[in-house]
mmCIF file of N, CA and C in Angstrom:
data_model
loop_
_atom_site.group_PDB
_atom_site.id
_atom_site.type_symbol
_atom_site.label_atom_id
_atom_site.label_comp_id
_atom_site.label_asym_id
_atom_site.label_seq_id
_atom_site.Cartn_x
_atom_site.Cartn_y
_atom_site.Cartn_z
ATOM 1 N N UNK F 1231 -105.854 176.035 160.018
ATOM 2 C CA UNK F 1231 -104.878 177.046 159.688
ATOM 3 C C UNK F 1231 -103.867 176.455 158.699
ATOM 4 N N UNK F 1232 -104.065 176.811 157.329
ATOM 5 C CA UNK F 1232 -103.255 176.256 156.578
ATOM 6 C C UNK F 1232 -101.936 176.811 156.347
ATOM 7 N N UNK F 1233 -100.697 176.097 156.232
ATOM 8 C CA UNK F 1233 -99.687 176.678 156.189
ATOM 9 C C UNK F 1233 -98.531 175.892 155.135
ATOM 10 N N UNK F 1234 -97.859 176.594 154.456
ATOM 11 C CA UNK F 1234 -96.854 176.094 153.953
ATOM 12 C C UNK F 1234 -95.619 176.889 154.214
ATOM 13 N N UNK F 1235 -94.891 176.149 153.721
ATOM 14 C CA UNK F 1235 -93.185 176.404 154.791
ATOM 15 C C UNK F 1235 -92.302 175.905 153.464
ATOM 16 N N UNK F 1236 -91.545 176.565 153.093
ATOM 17 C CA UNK F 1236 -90.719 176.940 152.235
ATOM 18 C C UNK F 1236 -89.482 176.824 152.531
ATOM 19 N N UNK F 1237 -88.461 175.824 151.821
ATOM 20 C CA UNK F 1237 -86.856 175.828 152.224
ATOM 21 C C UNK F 1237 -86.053 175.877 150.605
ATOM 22 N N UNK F 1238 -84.757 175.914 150.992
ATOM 23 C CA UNK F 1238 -83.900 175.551 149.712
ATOM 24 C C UNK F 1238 -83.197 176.743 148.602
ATOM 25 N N UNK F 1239 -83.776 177.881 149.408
ATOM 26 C CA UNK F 1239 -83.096 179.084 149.171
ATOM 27 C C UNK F 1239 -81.434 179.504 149.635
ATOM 28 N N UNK F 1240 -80.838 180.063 148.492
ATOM 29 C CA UNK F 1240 -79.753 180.283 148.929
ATOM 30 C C UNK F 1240 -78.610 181.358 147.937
ATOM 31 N N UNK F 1241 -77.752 181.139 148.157
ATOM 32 C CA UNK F 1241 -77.172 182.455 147.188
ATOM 33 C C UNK F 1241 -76.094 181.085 146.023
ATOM 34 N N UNK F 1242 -76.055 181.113 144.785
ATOM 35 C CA UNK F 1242 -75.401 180.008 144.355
ATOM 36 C C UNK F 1242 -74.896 181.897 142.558
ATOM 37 N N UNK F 1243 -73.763 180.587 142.257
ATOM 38 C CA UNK F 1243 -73.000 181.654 141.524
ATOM 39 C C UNK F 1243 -74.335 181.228 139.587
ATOM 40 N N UNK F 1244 -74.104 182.421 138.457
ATOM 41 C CA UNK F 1244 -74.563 182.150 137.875
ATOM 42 C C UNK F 1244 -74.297 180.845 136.782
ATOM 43 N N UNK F 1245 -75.291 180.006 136.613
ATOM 44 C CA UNK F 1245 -75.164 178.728 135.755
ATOM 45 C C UNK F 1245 -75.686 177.811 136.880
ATOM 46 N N UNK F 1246 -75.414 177.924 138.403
ATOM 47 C CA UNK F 1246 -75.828 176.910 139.250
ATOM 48 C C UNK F 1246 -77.324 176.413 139.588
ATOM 49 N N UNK F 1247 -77.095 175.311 140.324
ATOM 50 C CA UNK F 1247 -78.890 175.342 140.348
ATOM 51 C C UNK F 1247 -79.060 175.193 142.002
ATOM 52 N N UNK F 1248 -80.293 175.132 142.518
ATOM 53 C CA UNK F 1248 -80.984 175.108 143.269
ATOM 54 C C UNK F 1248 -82.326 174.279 143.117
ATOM 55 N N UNK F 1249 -82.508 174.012 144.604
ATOM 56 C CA UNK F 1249 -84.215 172.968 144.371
ATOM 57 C C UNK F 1249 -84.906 173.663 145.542
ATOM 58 N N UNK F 1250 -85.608 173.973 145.472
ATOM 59 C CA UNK F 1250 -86.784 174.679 146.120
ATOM 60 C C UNK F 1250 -88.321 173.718 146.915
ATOM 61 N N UNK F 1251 -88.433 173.619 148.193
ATOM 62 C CA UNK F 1251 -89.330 173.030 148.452
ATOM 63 C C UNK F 1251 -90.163 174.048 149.162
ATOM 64 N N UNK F 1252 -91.790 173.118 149.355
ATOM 65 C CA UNK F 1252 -92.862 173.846 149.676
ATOM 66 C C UNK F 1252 -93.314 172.602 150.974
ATOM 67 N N UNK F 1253 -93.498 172.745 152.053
ATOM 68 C CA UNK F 1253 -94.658 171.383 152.020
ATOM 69 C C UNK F 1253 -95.787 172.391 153.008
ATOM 70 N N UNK F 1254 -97.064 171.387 152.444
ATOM 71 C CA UNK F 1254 -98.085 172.439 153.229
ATOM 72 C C UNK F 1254 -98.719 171.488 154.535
ATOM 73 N N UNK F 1255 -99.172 172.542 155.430
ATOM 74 C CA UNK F 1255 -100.033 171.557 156.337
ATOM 75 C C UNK F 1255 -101.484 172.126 156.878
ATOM 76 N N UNK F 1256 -101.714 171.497 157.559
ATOM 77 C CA UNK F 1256 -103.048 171.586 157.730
ATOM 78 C C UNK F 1256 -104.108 172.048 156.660
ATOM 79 N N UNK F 1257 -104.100 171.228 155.400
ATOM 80 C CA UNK F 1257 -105.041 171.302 154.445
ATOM 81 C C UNK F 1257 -106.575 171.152 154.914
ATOM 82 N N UNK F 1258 -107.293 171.486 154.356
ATOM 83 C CA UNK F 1258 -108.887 170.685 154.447
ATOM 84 C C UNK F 1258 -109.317 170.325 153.466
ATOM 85 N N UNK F 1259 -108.544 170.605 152.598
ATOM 86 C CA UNK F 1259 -109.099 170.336 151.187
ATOM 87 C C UNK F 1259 -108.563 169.299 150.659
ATOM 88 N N UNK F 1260 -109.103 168.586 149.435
ATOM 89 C CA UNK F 1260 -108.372 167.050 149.041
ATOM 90 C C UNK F 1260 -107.543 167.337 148.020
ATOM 91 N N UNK F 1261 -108.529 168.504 146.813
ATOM 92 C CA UNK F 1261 -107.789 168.307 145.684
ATOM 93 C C UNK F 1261 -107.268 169.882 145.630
ATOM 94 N N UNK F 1262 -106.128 170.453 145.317
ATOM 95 C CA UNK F 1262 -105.317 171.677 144.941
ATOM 96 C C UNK F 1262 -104.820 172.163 144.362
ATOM 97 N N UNK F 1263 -104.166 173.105 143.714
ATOM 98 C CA UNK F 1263 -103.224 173.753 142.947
ATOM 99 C C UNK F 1263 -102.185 174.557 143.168
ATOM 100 N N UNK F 1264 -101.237 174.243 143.151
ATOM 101 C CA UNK F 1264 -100.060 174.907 143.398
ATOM 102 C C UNK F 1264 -99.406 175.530 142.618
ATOM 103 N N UNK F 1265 -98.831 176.641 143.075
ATOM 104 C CA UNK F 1265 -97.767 177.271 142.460
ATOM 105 C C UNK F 1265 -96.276 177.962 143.052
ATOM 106 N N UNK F 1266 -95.808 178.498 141.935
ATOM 107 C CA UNK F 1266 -94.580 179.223 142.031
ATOM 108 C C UNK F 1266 -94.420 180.922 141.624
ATOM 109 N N UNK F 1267 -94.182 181.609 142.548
ATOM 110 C CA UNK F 1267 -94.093 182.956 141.940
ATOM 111 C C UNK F 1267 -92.867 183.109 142.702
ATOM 112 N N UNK F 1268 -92.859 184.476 141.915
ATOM 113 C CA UNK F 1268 -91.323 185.211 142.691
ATOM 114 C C UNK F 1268 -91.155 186.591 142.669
ATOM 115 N N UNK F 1269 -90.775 187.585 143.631
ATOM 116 C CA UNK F 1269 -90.633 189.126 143.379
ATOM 117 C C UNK F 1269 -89.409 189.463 144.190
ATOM 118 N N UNK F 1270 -88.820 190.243 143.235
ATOM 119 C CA UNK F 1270 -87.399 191.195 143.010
ATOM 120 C C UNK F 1270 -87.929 192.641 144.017
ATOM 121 N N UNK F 1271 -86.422 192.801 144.432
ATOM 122 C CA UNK F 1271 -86.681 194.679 144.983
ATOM 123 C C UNK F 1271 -87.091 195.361 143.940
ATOM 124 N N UNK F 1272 -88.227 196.453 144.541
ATOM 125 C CA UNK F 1272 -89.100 197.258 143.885
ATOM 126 C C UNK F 1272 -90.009 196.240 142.244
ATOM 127 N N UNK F 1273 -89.949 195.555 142.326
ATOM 128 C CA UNK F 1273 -90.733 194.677 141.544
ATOM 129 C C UNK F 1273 -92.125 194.288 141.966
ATOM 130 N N UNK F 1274 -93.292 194.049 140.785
ATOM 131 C CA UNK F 1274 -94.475 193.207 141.683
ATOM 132 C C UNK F 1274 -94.478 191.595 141.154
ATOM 133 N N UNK F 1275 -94.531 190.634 141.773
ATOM 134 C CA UNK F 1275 -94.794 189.711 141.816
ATOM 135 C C UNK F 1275 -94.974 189.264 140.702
ATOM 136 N N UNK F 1276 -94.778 188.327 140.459
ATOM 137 C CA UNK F 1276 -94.780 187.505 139.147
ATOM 138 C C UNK F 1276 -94.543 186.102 138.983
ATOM 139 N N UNK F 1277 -95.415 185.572 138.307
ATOM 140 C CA UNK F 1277 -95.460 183.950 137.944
ATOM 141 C C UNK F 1277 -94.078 183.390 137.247
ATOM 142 N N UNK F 1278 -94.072 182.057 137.955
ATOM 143 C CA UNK F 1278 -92.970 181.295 137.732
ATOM 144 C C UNK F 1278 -93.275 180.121 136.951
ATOM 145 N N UNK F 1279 -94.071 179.077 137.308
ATOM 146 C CA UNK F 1279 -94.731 177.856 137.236
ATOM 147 C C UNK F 1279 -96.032 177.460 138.124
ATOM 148 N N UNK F 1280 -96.316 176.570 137.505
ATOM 149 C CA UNK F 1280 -97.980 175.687 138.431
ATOM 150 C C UNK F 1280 -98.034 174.534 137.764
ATOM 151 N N UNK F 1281 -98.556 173.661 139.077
ATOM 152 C CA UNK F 1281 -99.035 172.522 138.560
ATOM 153 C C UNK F 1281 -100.355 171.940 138.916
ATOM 154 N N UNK F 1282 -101.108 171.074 138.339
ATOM 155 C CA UNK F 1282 -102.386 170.546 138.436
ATOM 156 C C UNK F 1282 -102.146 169.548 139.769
ATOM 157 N N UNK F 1283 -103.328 169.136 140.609
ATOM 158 C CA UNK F 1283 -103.335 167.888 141.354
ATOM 159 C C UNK F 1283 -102.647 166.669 140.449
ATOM 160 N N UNK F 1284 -102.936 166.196 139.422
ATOM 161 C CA UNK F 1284 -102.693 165.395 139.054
ATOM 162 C C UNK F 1284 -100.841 164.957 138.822
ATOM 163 N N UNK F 1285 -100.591 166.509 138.477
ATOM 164 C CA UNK F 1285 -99.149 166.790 138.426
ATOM 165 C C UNK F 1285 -99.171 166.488 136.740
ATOM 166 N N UNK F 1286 -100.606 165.737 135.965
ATOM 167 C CA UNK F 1286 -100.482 165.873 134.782
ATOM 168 C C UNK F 1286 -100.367 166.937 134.053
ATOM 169 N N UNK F 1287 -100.643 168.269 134.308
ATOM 170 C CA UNK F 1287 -100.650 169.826 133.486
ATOM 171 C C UNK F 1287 -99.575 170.529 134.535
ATOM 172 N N UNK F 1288 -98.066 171.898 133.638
ATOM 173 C CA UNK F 1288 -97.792 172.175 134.023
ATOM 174 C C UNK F 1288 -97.516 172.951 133.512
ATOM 175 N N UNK F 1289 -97.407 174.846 133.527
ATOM 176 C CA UNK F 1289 -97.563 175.651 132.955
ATOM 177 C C UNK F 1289 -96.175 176.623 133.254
ATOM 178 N N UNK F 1290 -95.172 176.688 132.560
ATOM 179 C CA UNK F 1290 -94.327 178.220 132.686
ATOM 180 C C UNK F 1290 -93.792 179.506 132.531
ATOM 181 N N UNK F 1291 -93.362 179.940 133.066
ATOM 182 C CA UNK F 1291 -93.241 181.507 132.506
ATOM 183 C C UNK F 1291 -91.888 181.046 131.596
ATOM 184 N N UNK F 1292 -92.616 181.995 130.242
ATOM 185 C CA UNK F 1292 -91.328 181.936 129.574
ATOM 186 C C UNK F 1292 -90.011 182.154 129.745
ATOM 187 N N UNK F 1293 -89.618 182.782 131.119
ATOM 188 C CA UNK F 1293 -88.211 183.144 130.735
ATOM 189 C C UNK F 1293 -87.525 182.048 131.966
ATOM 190 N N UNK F 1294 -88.483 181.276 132.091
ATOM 191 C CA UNK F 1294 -87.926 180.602 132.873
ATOM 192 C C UNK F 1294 -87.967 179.027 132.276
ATOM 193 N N UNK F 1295 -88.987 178.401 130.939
ATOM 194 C CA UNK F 1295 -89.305 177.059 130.624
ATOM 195 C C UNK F 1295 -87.865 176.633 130.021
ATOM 196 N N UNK F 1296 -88.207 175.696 130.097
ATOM 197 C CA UNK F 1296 -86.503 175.242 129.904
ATOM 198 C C UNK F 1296 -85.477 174.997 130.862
ATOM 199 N N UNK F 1297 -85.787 175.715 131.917
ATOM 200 C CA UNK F 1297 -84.558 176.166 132.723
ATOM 201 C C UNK F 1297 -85.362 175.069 134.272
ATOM 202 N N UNK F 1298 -86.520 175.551 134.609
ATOM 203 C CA UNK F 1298 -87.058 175.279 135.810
ATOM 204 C C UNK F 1298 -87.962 173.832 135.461
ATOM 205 N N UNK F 1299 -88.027 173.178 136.893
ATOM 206 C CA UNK F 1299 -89.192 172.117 136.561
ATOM 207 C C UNK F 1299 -89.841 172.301 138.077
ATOM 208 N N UNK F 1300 -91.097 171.896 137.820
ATOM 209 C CA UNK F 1300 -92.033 172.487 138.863
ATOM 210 C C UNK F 1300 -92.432 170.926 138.819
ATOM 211 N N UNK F 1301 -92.680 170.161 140.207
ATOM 212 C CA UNK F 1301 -92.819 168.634 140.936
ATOM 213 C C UNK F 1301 -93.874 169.195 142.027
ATOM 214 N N UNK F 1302 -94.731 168.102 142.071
ATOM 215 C CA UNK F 1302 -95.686 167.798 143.207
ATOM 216 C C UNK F 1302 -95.255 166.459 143.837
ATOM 217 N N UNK F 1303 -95.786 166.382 145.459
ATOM 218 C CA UNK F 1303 -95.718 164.762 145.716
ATOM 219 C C UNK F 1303 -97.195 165.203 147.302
ATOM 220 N N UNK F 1304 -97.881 164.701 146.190
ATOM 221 C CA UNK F 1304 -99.355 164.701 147.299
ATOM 222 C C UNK F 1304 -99.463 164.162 148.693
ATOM 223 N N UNK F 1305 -98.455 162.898 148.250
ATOM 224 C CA UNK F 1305 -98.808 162.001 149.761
ATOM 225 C C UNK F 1305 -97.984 162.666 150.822
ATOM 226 N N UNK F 1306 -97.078 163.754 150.373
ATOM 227 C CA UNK F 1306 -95.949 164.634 151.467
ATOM 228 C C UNK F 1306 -96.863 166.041 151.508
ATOM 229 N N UNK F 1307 -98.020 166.135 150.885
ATOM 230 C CA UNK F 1307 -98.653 167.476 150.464
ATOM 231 C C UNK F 1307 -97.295 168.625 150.157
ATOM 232 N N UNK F 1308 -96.267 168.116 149.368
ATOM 233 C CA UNK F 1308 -95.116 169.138 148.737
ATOM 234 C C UNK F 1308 -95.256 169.218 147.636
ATOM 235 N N UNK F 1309 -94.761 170.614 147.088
ATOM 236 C CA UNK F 1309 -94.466 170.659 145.799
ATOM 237 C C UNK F 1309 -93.018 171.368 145.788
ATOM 238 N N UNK F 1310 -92.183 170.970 144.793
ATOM 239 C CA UNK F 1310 -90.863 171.509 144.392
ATOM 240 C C UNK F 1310 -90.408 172.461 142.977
ATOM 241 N N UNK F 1311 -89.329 172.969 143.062
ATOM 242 C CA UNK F 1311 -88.674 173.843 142.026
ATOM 243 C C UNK F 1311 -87.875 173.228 141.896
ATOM 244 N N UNK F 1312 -87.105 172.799 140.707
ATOM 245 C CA UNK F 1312 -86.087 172.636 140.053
ATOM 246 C C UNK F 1312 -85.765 173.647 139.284
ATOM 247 N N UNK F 1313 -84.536 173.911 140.146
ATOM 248 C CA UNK F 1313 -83.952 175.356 138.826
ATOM 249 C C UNK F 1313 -82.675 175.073 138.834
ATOM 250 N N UNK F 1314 -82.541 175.566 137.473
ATOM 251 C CA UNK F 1314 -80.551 174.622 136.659
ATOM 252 C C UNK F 1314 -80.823 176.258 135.613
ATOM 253 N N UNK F 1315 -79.275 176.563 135.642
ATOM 254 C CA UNK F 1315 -79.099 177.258 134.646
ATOM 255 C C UNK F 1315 -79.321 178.508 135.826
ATOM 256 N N UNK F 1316 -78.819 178.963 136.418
ATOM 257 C CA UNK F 1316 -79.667 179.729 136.941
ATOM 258 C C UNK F 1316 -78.714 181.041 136.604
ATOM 259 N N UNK F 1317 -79.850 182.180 136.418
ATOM 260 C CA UNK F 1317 -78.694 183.646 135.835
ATOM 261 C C UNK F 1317 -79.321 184.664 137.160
ATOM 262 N N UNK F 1318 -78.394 185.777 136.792
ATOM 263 C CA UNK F 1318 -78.603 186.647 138.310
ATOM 264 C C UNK F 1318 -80.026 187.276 137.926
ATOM 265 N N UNK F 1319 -80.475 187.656 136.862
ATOM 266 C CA UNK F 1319 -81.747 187.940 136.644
ATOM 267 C C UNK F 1319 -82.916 186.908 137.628
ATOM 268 N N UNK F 1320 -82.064 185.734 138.218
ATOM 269 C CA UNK F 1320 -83.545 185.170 138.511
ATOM 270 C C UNK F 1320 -83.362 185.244 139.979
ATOM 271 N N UNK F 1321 -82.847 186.665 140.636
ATOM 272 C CA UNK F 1321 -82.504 186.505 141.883
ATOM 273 C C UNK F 1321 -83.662 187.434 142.512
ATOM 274 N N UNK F 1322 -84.480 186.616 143.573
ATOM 275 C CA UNK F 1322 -85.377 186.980 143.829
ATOM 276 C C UNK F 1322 -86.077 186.414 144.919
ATOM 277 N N UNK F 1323 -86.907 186.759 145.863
ATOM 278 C CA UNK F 1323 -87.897 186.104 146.921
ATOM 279 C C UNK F 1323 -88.215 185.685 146.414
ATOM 280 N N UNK F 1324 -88.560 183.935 146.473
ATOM 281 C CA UNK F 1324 -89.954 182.555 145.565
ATOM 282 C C UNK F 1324 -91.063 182.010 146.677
ATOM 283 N N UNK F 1325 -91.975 182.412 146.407
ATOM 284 C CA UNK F 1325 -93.071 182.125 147.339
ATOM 285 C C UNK F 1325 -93.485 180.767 146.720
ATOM 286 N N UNK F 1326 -94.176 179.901 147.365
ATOM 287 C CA UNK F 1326 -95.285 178.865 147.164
ATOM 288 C C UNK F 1326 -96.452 179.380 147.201
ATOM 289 N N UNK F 1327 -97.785 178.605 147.019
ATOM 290 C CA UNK F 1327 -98.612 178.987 146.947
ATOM 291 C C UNK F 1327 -99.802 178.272 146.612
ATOM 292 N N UNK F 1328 -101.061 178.156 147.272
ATOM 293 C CA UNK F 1328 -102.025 176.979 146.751
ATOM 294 C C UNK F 1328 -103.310 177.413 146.795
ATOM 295 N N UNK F 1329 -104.518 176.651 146.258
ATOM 296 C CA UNK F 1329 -105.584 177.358 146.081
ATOM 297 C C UNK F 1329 -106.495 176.092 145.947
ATOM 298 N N UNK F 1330 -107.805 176.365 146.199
ATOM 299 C CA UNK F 1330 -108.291 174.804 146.053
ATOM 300 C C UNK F 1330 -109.124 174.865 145.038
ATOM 301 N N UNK F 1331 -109.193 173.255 144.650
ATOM 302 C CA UNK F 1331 -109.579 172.410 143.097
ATOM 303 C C UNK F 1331 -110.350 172.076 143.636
ATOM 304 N N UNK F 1332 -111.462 171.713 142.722
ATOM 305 C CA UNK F 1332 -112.508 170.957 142.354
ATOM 306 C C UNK F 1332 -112.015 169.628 141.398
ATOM 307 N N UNK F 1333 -111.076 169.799 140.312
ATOM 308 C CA UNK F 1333 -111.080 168.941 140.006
ATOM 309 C C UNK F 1333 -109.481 168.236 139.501
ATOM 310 N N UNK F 1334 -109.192 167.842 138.797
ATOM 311 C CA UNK F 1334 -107.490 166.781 138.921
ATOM 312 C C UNK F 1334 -106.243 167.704 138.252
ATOM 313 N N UNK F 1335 -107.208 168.443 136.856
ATOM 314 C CA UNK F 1335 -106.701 169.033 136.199
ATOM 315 C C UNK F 1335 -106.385 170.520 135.905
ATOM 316 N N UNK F 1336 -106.858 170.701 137.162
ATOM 317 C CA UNK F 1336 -106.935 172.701 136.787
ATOM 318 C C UNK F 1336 -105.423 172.896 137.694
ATOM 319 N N UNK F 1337 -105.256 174.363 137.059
ATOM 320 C CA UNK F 1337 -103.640 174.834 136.979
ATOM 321 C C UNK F 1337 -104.279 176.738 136.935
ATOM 322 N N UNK F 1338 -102.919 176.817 137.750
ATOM 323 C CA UNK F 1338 -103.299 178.531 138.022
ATOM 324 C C UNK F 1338 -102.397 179.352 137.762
ATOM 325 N N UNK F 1339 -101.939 180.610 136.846
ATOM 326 C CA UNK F 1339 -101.326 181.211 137.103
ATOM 327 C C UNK F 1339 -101.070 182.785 137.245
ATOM 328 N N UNK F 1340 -102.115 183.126 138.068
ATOM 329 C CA UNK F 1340 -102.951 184.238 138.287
ATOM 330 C C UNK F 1340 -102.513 184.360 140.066
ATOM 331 N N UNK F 1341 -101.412 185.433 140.213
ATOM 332 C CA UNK F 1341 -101.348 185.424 141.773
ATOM 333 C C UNK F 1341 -102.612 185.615 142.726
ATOM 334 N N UNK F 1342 -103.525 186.543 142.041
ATOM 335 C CA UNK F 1342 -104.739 186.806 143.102
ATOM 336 C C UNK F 1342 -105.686 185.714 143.311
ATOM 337 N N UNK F 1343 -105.707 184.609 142.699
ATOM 338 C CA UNK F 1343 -106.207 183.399 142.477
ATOM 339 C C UNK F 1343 -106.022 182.450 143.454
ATOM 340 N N UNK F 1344 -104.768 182.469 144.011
ATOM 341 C CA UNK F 1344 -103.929 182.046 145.335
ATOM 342 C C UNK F 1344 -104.552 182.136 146.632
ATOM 343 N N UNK F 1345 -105.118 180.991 147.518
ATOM 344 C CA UNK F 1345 -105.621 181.415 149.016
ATOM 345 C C UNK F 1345 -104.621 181.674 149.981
ATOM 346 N N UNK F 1346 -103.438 180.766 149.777
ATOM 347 C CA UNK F 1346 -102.869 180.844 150.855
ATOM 348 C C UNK F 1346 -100.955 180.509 150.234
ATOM 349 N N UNK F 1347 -100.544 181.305 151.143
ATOM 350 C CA UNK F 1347 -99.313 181.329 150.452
ATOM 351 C C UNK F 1347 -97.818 181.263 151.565
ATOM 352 N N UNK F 1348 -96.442 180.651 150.959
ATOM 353 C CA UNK F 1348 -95.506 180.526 152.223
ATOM 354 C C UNK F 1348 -95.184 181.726 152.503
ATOM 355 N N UNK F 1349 -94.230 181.788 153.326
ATOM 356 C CA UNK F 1349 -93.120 183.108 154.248
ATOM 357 C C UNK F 1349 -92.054 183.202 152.993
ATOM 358 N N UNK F 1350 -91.760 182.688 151.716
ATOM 359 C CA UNK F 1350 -90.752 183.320 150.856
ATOM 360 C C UNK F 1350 -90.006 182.848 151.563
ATOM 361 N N UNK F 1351 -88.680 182.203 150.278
ATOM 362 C CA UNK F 1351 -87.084 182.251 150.568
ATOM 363 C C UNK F 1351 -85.954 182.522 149.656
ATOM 364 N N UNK F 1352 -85.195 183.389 149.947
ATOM 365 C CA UNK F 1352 -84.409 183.956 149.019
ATOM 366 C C UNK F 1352 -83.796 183.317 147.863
ATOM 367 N N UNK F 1353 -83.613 183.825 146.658
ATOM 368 C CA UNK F 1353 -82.145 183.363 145.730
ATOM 369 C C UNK F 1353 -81.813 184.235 145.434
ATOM 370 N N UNK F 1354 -80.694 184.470 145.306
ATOM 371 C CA UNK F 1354 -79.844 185.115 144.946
ATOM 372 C C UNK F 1354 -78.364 184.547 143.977
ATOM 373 N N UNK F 1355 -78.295 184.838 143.082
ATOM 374 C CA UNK F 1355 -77.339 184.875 142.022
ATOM 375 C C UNK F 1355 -76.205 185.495 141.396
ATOM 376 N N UNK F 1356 -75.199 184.910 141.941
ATOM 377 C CA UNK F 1356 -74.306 185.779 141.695
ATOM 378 C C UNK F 1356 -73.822 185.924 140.136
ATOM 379 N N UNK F 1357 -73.026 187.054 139.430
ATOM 380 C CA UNK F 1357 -72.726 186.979 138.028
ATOM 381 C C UNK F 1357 -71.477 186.373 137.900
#
């Protein structure tokens, strides 16, 4: 039963940042892909960032590159958000999310692509 568990949500004013963790457990799998999405009231879901096993490839949504950094650490099976700059536009539920690899370098950013995903934790941004 694989699970990831999600912390680091919170309400911070606009310009502030936040760090966002994931850690997963009960994997069966060796190699993975993780990601970041996020959805707003009455919104659908939408990509944030991903990263490869390797943590060498990392892919973002434009309105967020620059601003966010997306971290893996395998031997904790976590992956993290770094978000700086943060505006009320980016106030929203952020899910984790993982899917399994075959190989070091693949990266996803296709929500339906996703096997298994956290319980979401809020941000919210004030103006």
């Amino acid at each position: 039963q694989v699970q990831l568990v999600e912390s680091g949500g919170g309400l911070v004013q606009a310009g502030g940042s936040l760090r966002l963790s994931c850690a997963a457990s009960e994997l069966t799998f060796s190699i993975y892909v993780m990601g970041w999405f996020r959805q707003a009231p009455g919104k659908e879901r939408e990509f944030v960032a991903t990263i490869s096993w390797s943590g060498g490839r990392t892919y973002y949504a434009d309105s967020v590159k620059g601003r966010f950094t997306i971290s893996r650490d395998n031997a904790k099976s976590a992956v993290y958000l770094q978000m700086y700059s943060l505006k009320p536009e980016d106030t929203a539920v952020y899910y984790c999310a993982t899917k399994r690899s075959y190989w070091s370098e693949a990266y996803s950013y296709t929500a339906k692509e996703y096997d298994y995903w956290g319980q979401g934790t809020q941000v919210t941004v004030s103006s």
